[in-house]
Tab-separated table of C-alpha atoms in Angstrom:
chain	number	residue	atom	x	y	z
A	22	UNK	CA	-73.207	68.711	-29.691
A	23	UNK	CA	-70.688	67.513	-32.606
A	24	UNK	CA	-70.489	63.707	-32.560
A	25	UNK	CA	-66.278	62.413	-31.404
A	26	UNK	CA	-64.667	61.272	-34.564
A	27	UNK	CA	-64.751	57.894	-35.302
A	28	UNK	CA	-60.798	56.657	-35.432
A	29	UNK	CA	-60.782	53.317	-38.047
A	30	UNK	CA	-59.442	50.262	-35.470
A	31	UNK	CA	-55.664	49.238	-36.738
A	32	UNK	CA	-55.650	46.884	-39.797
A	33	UNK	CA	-53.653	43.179	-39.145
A	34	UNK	CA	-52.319	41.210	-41.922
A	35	UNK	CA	-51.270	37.583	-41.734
A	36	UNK	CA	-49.382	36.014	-44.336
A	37	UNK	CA	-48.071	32.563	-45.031
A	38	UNK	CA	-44.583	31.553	-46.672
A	39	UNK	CA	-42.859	28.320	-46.548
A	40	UNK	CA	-43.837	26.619	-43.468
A	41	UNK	CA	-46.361	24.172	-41.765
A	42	UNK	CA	-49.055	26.821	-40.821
A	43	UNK	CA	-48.206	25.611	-37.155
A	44	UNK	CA	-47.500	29.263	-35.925
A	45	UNK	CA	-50.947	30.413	-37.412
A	46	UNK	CA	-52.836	28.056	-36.048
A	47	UNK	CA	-51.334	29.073	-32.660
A	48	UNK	CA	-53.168	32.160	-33.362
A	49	UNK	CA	-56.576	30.921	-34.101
A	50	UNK	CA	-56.085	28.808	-30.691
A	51	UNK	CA	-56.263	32.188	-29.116
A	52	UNK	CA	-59.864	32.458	-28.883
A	53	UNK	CA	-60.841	33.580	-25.949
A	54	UNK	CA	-58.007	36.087	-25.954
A	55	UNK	CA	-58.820	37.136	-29.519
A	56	UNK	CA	-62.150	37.679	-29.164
A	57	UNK	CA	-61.897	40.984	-27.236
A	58	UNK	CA	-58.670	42.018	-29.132
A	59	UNK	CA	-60.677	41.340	-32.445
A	60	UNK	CA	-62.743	44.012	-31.381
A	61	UNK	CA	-60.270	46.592	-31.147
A	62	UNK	CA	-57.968	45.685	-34.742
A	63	UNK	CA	-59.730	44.607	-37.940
A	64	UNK	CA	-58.009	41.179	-39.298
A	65	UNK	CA	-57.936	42.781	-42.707
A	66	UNK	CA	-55.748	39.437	-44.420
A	67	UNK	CA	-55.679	36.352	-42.848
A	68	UNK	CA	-55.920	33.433	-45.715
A	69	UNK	CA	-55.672	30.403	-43.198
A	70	UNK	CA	-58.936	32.738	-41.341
A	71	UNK	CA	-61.315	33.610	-44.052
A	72	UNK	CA	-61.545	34.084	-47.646
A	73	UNK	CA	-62.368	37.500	-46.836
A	74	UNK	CA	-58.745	39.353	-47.702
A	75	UNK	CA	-58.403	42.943	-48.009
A	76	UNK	CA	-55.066	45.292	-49.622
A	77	UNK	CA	-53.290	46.924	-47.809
A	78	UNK	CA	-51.565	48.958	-46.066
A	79	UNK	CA	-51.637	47.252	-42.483
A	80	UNK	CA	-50.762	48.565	-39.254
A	81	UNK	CA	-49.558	45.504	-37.952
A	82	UNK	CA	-48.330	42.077	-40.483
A	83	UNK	CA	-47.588	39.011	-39.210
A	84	UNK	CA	-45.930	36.698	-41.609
A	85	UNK	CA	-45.016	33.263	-41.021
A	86	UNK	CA	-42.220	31.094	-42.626
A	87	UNK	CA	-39.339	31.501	-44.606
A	88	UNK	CA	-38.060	32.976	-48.224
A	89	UNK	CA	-37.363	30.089	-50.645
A	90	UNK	CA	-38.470	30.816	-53.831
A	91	UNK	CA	-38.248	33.245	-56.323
A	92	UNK	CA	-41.857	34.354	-56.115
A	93	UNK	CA	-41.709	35.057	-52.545
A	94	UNK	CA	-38.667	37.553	-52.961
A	95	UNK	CA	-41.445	39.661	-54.746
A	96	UNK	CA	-43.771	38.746	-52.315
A	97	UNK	CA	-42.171	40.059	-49.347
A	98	UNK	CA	-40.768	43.078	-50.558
A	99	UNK	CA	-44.286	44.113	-51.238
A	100	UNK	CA	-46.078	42.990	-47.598
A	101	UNK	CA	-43.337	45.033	-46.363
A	102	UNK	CA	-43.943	48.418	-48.352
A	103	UNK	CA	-47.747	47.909	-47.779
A	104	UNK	CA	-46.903	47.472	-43.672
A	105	UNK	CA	-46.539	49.737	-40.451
A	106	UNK	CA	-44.586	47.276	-38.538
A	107	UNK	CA	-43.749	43.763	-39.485
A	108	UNK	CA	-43.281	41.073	-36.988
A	109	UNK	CA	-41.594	37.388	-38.246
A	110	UNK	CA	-43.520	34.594	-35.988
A	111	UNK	CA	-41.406	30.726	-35.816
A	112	UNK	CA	-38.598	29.183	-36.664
A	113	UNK	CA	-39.278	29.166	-40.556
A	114	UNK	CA	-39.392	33.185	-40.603
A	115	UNK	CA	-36.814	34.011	-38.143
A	116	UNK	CA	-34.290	31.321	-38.689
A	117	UNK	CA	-35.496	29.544	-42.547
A	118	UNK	CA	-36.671	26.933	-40.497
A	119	UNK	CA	-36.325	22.608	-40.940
A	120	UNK	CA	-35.944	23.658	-44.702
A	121	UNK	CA	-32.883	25.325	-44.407
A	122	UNK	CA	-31.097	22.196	-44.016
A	123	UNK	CA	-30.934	23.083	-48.139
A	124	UNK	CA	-28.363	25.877	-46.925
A	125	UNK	CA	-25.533	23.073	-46.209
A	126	UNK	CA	-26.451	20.461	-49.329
A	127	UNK	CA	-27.190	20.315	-52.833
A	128	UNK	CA	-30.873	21.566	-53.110
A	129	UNK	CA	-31.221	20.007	-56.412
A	130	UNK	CA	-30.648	16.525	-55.044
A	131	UNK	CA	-33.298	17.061	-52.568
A	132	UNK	CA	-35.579	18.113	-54.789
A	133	UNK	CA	-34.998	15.556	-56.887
A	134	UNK	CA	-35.571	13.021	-54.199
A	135	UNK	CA	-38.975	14.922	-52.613
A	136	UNK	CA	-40.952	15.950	-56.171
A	137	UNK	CA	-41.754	13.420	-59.211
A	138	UNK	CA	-41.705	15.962	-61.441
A	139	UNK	CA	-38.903	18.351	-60.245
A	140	UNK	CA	-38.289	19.981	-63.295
A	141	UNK	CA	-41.723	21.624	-62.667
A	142	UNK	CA	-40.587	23.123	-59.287
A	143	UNK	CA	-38.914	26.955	-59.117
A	144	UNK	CA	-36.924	27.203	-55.400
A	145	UNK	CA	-34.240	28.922	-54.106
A	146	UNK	CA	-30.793	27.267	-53.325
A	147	UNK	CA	-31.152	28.504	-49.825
A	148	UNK	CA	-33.945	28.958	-47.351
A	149	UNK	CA	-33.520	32.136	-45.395
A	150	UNK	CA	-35.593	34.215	-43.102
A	151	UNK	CA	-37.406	37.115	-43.758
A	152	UNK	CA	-34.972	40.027	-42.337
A	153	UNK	CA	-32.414	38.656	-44.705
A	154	UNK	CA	-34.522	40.127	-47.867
A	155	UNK	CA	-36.387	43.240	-45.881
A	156	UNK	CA	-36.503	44.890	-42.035
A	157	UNK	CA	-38.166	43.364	-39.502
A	158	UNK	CA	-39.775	45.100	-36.551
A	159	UNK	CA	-39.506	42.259	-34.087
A	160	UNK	CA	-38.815	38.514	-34.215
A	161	UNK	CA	-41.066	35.771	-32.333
A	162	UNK	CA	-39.241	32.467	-31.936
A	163	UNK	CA	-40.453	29.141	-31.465
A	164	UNK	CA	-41.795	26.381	-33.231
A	165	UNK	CA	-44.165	26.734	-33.058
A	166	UNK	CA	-44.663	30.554	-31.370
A	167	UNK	CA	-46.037	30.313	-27.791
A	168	UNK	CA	-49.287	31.857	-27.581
A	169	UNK	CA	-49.231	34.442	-24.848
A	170	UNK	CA	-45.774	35.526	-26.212
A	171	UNK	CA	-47.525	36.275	-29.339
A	172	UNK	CA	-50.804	37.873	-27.764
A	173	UNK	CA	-48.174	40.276	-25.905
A	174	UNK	CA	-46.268	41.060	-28.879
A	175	UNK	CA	-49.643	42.138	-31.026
A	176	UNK	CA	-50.998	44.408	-27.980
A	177	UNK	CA	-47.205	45.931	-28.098
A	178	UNK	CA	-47.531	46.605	-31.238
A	179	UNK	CA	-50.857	48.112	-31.016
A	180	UNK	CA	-50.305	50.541	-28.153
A	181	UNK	CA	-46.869	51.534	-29.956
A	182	UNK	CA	-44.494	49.819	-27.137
A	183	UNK	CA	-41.825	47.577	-27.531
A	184	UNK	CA	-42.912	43.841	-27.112
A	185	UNK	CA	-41.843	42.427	-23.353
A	186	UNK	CA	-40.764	39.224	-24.563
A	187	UNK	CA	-37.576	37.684	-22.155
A	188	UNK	CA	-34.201	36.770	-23.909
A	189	UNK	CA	-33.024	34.542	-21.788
A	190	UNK	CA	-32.531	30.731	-21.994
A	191	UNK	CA	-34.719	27.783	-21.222
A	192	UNK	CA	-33.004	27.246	-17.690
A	193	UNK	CA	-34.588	30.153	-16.438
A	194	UNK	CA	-38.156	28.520	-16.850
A	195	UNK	CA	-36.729	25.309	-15.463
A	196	UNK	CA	-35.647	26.955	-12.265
A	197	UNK	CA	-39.205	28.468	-12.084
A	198	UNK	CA	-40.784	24.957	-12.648
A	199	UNK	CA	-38.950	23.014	-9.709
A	200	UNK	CA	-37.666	21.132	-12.672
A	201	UNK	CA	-34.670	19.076	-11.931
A	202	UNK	CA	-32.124	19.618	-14.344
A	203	UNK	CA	-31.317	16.493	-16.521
A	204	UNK	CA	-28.096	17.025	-17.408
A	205	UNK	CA	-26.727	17.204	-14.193
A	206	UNK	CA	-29.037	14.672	-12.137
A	207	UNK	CA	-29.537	12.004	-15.131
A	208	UNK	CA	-26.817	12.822	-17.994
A	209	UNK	CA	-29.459	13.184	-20.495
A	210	UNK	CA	-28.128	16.085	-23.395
A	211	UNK	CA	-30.102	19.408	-22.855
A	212	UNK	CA	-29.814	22.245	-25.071
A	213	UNK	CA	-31.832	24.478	-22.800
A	214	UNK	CA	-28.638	26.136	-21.756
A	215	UNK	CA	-28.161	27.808	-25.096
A	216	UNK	CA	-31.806	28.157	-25.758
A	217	UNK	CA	-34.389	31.265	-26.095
A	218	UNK	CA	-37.080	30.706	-23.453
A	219	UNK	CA	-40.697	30.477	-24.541
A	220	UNK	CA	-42.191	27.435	-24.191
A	221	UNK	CA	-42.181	27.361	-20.433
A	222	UNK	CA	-39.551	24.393	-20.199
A	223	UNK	CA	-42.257	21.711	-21.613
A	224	UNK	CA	-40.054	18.942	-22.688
A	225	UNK	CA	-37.831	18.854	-19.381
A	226	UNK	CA	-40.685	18.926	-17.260
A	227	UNK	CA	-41.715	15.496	-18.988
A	228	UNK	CA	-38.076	14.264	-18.886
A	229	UNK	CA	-36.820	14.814	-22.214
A	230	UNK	CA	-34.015	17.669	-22.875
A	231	UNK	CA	-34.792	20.480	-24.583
A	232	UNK	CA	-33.931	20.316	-28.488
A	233	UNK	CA	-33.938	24.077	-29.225
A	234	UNK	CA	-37.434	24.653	-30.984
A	235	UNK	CA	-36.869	28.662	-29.355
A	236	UNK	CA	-33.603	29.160	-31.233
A	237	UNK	CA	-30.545	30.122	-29.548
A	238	UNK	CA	-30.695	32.640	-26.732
A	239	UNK	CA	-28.970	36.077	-26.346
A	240	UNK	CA	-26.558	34.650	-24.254
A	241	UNK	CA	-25.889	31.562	-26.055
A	242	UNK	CA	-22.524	30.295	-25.351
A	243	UNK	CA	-22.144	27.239	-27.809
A	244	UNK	CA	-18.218	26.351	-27.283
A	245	UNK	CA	-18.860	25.766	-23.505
A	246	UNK	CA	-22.356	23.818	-25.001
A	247	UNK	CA	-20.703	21.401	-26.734
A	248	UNK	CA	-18.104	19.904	-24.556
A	249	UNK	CA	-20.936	19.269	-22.201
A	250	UNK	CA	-23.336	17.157	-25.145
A	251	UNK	CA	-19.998	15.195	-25.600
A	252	UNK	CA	-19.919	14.496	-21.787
A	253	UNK	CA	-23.567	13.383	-22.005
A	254	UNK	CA	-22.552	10.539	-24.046
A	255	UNK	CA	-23.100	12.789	-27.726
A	256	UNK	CA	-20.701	11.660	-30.771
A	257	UNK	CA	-19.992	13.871	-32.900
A	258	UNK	CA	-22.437	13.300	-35.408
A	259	UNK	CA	-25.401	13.233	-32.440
A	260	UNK	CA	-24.356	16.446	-31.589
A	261	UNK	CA	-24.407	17.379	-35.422
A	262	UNK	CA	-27.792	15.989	-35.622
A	263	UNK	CA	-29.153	17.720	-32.404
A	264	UNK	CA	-28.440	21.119	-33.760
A	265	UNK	CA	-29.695	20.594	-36.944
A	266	UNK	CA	-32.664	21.092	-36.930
A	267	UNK	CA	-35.433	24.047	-36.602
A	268	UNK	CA	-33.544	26.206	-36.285
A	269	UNK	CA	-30.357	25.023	-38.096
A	270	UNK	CA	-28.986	28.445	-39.660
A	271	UNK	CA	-29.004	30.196	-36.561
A	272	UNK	CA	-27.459	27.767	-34.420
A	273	UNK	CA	-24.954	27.060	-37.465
A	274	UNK	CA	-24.031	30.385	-37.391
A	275	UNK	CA	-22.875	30.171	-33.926
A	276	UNK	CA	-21.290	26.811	-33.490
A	277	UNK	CA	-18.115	26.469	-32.894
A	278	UNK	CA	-15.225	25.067	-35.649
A	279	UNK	CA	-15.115	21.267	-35.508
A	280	UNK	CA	-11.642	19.562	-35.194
A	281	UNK	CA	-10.622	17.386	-37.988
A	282	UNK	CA	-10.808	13.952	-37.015
């Protein structure tokens, strides 16, 4: 009796651009769930992993952090020819990340002020996530990702469905909690309101507001937002400050214009 053919497991690719390496290491904290996924895929490129890196194509990349030099404009184009689907994971790839504070001031001065030697360093003026150079199959937020979000969207991606990842805000998850809202009982400035859920509502379960490390959520509705951080006791440049920073382009993009004092 002829032998069933052997089908080769689905090659995953992880790959690292500007960013702290937070949302891979979320990754490698998956151990017990990786070691039964690990052996149904083979981790083909995974630099942060093993020195053990293999070409492509992949079935499935992962790539973390955001576009900001010129070398990485190459670099991206090519993951994403040699790729099935590609999946951004954290703020830095979906959003440019902390970095992309460069977006709204002279990148020259900061790099003047960071490096000794700046002459010696090639950047971008901007920091910008990945689907701004190439398409992206899906987009994990957070910063960094939350791990059983990104154990869902791999096994999505495997079994060809579309990730089950919620898009609603961070108020959601406090509801679920039994957390009381701060805000309302203690006037303490929140942006879970306007923020993609993910991390289970950590920081208001432990009394501090939530600062946005999801992004903004689908139903974000920032000129309703920021009346209420001014009510809080917010100035103007607290409430500057507040959404600056993770995930500063996207919520940027969305704010509302600022009268002129």
């Amino acid at each position: 009796m002829a032998e069933p053919p052997v089908h080769p497991r689905p090659r995953l690719g992880v790959f690292k651009f500007a960013s702290c390496d937070g949302c891979q290491l979320t990754l490698l904290d998956c151990e017990d769930e990786l070691l039964p996924l690990a052996a149904e895929i083979e981790i083909a490129h995974f630099a942060e992993a093993s020195s053990d890196v293999q070409p492509g194509p992949y079935d499935l990349s992962l790539v973390e952090g955001s576009v900001s030099t010129p070398e990485h404009l190459e670099r991206i184009r090519r993951i994403r020819a040699e790729s099935r689907h590609l999946v951004t994971i954290g703020a830095c790839a979906t959003a440019g990340g902390v970095q992309a504070l460069r977006n709204f001031a002279d990148v020259a001065e900061f790099r003047a002020t960071v490096y000794a030697k700046p002459d010696y360093i090639e950047t971008l003026a901007t920091s910008t996530p990945i689907s701004a150079h190439v398409p992206v199959d899906f987009e994990l937020r957070g910063c960094p990702i939350d791990r059983g979000q990104l154990i869902e969207v791999i096994t999505a991606f495997l079994a060809d469905r579309r990730p089950d990842i919620p898009d609603h805000s961070v108020c959601f998850a406090c509801k679920r909690r039994g957390t009381t809202c701060l805000p309302v009982a203690h006037g303490i400035p929140c942006l879970g309101p306007v923020t993609h859920a993910g991390c289970g509502a950590l920081c208001p379960a432990y009394g501090r507001g939530c600062y946005g490390c999801f992004g903004p959520s689908g139903s974000t509705n920032m000129p309703a937002m920021i009346p209420l951080l001014r009510s809080d006791g917010m100035s103007e440049e607290d409430v500057l400050r507040f959404l600056h920073t993770f995930n500063v382009a996207k919520f940027a993009a969305i704010e509302p214009e600022r009268e002129e004092p």
